[in-house]
PDB file of C-alpha atoms in Angstrom:
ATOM      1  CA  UNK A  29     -16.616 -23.886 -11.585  1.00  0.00           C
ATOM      2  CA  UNK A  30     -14.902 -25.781 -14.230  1.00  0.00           C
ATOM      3  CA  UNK A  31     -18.196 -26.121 -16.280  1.00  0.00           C
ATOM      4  CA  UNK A  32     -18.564 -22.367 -16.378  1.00  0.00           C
ATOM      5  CA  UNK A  33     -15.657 -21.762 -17.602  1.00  0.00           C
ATOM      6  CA  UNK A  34     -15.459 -23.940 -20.325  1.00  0.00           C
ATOM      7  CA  UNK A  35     -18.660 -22.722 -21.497  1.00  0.00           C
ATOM      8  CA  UNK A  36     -17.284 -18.847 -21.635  1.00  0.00           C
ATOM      9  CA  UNK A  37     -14.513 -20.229 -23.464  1.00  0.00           C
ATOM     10  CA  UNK A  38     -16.107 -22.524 -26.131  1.00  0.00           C
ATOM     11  CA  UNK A  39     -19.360 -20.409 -26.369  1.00  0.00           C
ATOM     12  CA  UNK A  40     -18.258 -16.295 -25.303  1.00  0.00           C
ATOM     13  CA  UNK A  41     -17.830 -13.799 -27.768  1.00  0.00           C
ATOM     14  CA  UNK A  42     -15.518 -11.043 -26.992  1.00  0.00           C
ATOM     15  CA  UNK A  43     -17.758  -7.856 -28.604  1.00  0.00           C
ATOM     16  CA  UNK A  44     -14.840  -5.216 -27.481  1.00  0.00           C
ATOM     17  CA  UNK A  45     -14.928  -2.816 -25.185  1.00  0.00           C
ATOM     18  CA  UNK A  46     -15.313  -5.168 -22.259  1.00  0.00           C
ATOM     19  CA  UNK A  47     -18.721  -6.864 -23.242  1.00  0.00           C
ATOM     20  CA  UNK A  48     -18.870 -10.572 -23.273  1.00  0.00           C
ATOM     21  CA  UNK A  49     -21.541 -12.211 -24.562  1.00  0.00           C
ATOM     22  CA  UNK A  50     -22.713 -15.291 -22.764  1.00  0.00           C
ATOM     23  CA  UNK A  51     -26.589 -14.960 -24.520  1.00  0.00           C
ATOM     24  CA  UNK A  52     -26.481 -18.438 -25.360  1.00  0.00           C
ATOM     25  CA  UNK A  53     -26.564 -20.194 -21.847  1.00  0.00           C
ATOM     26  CA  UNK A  54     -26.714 -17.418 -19.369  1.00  0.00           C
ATOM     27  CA  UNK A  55     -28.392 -13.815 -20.106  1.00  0.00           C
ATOM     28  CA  UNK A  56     -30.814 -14.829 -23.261  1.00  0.00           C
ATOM     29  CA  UNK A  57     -31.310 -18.492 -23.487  1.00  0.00           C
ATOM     30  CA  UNK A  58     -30.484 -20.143 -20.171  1.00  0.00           C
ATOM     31  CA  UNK A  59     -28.798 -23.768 -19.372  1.00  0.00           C
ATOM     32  CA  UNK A  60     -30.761 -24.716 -16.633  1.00  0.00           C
ATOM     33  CA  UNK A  61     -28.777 -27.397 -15.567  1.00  0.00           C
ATOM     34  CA  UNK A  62     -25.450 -24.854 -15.791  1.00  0.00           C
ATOM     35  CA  UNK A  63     -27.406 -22.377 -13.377  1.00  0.00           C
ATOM     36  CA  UNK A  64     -28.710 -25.060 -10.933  1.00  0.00           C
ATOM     37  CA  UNK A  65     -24.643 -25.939 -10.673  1.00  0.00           C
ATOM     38  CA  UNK A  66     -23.601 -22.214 -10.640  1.00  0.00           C
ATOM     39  CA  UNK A  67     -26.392 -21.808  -7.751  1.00  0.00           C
ATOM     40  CA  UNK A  68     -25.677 -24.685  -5.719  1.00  0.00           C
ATOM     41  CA  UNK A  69     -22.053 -23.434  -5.586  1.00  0.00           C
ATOM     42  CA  UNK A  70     -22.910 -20.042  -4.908  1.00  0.00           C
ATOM     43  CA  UNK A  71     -24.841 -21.356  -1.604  1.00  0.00           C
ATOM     44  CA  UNK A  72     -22.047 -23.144  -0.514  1.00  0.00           C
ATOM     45  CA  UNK A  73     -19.870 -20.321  -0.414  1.00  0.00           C
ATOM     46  CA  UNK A  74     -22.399 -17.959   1.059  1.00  0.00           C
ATOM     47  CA  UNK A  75     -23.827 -20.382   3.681  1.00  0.00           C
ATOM     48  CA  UNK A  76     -21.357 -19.280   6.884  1.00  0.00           C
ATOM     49  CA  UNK A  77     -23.261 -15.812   6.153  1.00  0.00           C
ATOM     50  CA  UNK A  78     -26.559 -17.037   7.047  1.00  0.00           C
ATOM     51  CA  UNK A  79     -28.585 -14.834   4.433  1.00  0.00           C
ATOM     52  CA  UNK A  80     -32.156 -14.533   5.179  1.00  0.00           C
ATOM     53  CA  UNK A  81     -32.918 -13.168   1.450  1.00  0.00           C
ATOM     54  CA  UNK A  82     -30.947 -13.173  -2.100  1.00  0.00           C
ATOM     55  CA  UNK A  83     -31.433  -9.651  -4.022  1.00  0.00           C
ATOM     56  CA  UNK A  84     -30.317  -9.287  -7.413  1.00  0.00           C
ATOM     57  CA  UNK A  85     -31.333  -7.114 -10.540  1.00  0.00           C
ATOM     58  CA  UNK A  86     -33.603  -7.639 -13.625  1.00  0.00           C
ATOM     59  CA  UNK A  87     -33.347  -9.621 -15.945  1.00  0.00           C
ATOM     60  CA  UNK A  88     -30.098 -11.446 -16.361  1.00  0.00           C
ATOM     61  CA  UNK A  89     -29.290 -12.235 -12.066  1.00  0.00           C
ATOM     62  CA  UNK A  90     -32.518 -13.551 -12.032  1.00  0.00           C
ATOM     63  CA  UNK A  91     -31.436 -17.212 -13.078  1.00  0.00           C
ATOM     64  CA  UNK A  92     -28.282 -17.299 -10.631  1.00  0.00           C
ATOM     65  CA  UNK A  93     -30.348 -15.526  -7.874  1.00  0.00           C
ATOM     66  CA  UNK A  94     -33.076 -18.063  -8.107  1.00  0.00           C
ATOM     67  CA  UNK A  95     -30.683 -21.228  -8.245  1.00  0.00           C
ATOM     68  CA  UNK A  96     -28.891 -19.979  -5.095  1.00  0.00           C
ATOM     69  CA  UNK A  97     -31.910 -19.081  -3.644  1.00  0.00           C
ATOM     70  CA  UNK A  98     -33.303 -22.571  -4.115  1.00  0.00           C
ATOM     71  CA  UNK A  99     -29.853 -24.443  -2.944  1.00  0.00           C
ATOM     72  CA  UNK A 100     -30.276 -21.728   0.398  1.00  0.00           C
ATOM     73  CA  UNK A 101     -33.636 -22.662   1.142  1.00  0.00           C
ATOM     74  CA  UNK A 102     -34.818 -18.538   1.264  1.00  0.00           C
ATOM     75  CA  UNK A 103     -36.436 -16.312  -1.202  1.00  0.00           C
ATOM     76  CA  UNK A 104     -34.923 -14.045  -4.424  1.00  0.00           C
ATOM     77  CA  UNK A 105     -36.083 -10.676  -4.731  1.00  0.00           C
ATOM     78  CA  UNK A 106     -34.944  -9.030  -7.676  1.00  0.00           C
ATOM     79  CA  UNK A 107     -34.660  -5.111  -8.252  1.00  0.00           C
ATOM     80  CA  UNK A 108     -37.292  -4.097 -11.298  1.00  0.00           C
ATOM     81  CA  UNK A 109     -36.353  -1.691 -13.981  1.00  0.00           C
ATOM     82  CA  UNK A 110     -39.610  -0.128 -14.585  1.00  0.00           C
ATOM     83  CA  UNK A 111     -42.781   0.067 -11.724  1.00  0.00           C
ATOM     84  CA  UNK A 112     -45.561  -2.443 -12.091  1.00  0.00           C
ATOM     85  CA  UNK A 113     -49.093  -0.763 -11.365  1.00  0.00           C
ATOM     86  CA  UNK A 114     -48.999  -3.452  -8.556  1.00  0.00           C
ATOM     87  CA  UNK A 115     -46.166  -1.883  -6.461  1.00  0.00           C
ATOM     88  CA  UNK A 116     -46.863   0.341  -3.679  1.00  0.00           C
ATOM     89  CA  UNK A 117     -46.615   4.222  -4.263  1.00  0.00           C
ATOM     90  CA  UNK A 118     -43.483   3.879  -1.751  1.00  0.00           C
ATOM     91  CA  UNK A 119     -40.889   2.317  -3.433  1.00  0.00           C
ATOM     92  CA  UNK A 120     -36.846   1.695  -2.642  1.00  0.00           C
ATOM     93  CA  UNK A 121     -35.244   3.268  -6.088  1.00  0.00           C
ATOM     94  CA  UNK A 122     -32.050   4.134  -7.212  1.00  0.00           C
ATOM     95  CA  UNK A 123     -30.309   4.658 -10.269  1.00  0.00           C
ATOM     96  CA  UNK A 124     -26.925   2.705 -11.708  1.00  0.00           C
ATOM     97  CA  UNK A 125     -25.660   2.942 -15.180  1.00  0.00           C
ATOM     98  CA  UNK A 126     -25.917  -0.121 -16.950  1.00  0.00           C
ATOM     99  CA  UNK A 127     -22.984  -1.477 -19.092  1.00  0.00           C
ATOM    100  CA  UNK A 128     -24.911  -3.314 -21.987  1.00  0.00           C
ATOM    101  CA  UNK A 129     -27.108  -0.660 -22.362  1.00  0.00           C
ATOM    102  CA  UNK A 130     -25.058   2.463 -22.226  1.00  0.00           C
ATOM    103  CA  UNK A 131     -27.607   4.530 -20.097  1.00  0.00           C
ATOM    104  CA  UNK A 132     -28.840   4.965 -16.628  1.00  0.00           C
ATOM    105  CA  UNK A 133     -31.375   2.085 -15.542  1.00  0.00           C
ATOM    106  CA  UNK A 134     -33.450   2.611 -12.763  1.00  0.00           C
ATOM    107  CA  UNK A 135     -33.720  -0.095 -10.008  1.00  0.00           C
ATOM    108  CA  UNK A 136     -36.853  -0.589  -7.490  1.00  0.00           C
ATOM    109  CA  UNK A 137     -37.928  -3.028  -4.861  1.00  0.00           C
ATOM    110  CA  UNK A 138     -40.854  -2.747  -2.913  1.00  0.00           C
ATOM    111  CA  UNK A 139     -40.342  -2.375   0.532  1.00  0.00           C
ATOM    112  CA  UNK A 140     -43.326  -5.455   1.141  1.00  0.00           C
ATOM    113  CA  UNK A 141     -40.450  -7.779  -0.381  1.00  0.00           C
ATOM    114  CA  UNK A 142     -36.966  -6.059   1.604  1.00  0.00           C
ATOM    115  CA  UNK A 143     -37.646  -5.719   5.029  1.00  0.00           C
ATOM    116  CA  UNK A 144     -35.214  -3.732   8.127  1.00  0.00           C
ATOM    117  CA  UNK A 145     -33.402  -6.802   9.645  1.00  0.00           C
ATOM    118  CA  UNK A 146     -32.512  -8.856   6.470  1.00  0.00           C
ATOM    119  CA  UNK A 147     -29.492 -10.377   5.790  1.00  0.00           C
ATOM    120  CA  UNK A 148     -29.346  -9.597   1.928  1.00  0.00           C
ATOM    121  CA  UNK A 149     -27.052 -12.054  -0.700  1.00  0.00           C
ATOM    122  CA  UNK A 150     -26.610  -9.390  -3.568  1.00  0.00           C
ATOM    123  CA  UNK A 151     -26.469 -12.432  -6.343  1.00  0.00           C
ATOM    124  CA  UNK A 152     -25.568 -10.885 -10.263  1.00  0.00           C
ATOM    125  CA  UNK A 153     -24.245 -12.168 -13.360  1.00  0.00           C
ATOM    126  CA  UNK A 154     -21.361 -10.007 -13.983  1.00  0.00           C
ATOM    127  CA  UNK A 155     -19.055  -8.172 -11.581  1.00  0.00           C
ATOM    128  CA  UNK A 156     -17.777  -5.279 -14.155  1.00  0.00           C
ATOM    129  CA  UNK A 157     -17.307  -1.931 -12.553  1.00  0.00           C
ATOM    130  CA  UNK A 158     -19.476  -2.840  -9.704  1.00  0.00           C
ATOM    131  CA  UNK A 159     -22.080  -0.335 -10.247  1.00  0.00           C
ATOM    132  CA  UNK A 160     -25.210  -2.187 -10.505  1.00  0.00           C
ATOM    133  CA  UNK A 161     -24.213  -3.927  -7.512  1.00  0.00           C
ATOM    134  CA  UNK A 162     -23.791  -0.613  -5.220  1.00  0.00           C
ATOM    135  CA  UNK A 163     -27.040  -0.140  -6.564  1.00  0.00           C
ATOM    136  CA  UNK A 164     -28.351  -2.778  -5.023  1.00  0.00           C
ATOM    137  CA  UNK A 165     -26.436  -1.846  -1.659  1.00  0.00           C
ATOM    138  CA  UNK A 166     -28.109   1.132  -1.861  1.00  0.00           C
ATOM    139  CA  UNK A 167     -31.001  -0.486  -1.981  1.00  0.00           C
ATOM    140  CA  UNK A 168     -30.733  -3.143   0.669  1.00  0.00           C
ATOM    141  CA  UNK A 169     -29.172   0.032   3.220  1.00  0.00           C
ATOM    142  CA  UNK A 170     -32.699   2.177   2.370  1.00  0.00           C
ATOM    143  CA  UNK A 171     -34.643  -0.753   3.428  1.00  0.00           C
ATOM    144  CA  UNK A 172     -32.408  -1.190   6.809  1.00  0.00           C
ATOM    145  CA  UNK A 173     -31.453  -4.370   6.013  1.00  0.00           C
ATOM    146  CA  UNK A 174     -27.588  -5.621   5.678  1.00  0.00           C
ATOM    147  CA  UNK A 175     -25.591  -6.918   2.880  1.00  0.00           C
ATOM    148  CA  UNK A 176     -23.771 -10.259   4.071  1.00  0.00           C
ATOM    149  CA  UNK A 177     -22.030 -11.267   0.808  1.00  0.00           C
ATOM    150  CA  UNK A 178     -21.959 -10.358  -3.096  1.00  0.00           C
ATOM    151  CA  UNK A 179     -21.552 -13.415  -5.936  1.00  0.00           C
ATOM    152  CA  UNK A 180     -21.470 -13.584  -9.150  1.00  0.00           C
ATOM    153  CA  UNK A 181     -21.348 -15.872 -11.730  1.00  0.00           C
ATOM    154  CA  UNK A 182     -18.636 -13.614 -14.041  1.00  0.00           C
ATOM    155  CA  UNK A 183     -16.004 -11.405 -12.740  1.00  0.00           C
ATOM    156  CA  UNK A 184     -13.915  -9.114 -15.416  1.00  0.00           C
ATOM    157  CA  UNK A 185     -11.175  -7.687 -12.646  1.00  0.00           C
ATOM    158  CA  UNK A 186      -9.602  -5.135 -15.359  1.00  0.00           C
ATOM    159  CA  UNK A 187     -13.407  -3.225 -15.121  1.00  0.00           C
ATOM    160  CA  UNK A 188     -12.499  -2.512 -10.525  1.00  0.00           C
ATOM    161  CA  UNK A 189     -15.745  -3.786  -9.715  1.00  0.00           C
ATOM    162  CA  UNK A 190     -14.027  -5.250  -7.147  1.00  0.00           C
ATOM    163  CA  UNK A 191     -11.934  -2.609  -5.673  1.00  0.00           C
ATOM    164  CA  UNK A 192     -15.290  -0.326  -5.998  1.00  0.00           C
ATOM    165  CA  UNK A 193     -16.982  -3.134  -3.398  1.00  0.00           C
ATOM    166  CA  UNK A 194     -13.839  -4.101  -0.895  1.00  0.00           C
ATOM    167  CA  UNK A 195     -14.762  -1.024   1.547  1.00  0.00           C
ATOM    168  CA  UNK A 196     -18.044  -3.500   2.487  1.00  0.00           C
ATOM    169  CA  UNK A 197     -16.216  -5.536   4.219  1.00  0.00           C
ATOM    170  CA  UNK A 198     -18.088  -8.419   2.693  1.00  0.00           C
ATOM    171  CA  UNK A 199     -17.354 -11.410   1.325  1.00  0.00           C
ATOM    172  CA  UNK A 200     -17.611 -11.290  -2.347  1.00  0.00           C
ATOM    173  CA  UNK A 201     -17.209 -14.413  -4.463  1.00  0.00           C
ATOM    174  CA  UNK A 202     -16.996 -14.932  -8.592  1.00  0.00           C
ATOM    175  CA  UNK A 203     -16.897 -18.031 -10.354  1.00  0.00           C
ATOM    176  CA  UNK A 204     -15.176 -17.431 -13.202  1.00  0.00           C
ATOM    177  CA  UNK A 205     -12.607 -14.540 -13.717  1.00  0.00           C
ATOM    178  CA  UNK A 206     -11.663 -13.019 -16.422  1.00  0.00           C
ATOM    179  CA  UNK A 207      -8.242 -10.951 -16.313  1.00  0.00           C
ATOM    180  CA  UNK A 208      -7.917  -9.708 -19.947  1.00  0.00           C
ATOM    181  CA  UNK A 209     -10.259  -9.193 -22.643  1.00  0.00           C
ATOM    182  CA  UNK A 210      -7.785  -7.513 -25.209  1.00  0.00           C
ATOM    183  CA  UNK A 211      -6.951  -8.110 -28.837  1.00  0.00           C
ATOM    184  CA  UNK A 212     -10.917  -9.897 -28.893  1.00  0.00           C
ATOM    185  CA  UNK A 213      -9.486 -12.764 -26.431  1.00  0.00           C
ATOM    186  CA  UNK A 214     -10.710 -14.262 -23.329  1.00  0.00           C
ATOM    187  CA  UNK A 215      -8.340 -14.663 -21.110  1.00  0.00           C
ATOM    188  CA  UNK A 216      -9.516 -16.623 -17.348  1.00  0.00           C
ATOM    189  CA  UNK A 217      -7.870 -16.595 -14.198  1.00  0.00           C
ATOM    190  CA  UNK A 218      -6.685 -20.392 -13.291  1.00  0.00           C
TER     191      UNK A 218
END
């Protein structure tokens, strides 16, 4: 995904301690036409898994979820942070710390949207320390359905999020790495 990673490159800001800040095209303002490329590479990496339903987390997965979604030809569901009056008393929840924020977020899916069966694509923005996507693990297992495969658009491999996934024994796919963050650079993997 060259286009990706020219676009951390020209347009990422390095904030220290491990956050990047891709606001301008990905987690704020969104390039459309970056995510509809992001997504339609995604699919075609995830296809040989056969996923029945892409899962992903509020707010900033929704855009890569939905593009993969679309490129798949199944529906995104994405994990809320806070419980509509709409949802059903009986919820799926679990709790992840969130990097940006610096606190525990809560994450919740109804169970009318994750059903026993599925064949969940966990979809995110970032792979960091892989928390918010065990998260969603946890919440695809409580709704007895199976993860197939984990993407996401960033991976920063000096965070483990990767190690912290392996023992899934899924496939788990990033399309841009980054290896070093230090001394405010941005360093990619080739």
């Amino acid at each position: 995904m060259q286009a990706l990673k020219e676009r951390i490159l020209k347009e990422g800001k390095n904030l220290g301690g491990g956050i990047l800040k891709v606001d301008n095209f990905i987690n704020h303002q969104v390039d459309p036409q970056l995510m509809d490329a992001c997504g339609a590479e995604l699919a075609r990496r995830f296809a040989h898994v056969r996923p029945t339903r892409v899962l992903t987390a509020e707010i900033s997965g929704i855009a890569p979820a939905l593009t993969t979604a679309m490129h798949l030809g199944i529906s995104v569901v994405y994990a809320r942070k806070n419980k509509p009056i709409t949802m059903p008393n009986q919820v799926y929840l679990t709790i992840a710390p969130s990097h940006t924020k610096g606190q525990m977020v809560e994450l919740i899916v109804s169970p009318e949207y994750l059903k026993p069966g599925e064949r969940v694509l966990i979809i995110d923005d970032f792979l960091a320390t892989g928390q918010t996507i065990l998260g969603l693990v946890r919440l695809t297992e409580a709704a007895g359905a199976t993860v197939v495969g984990i993407g996401t658009l960033i991976e920063k491999t000096f965070e483990g999020g990767r190690k912290a996934l392996e023992h899934l024994g899924v496939p788990i796919e990033s399309l841009a790495v980054i290896t070093s963050m230090e001394n405010g650079q941005i360093i990619l993997a080739p």
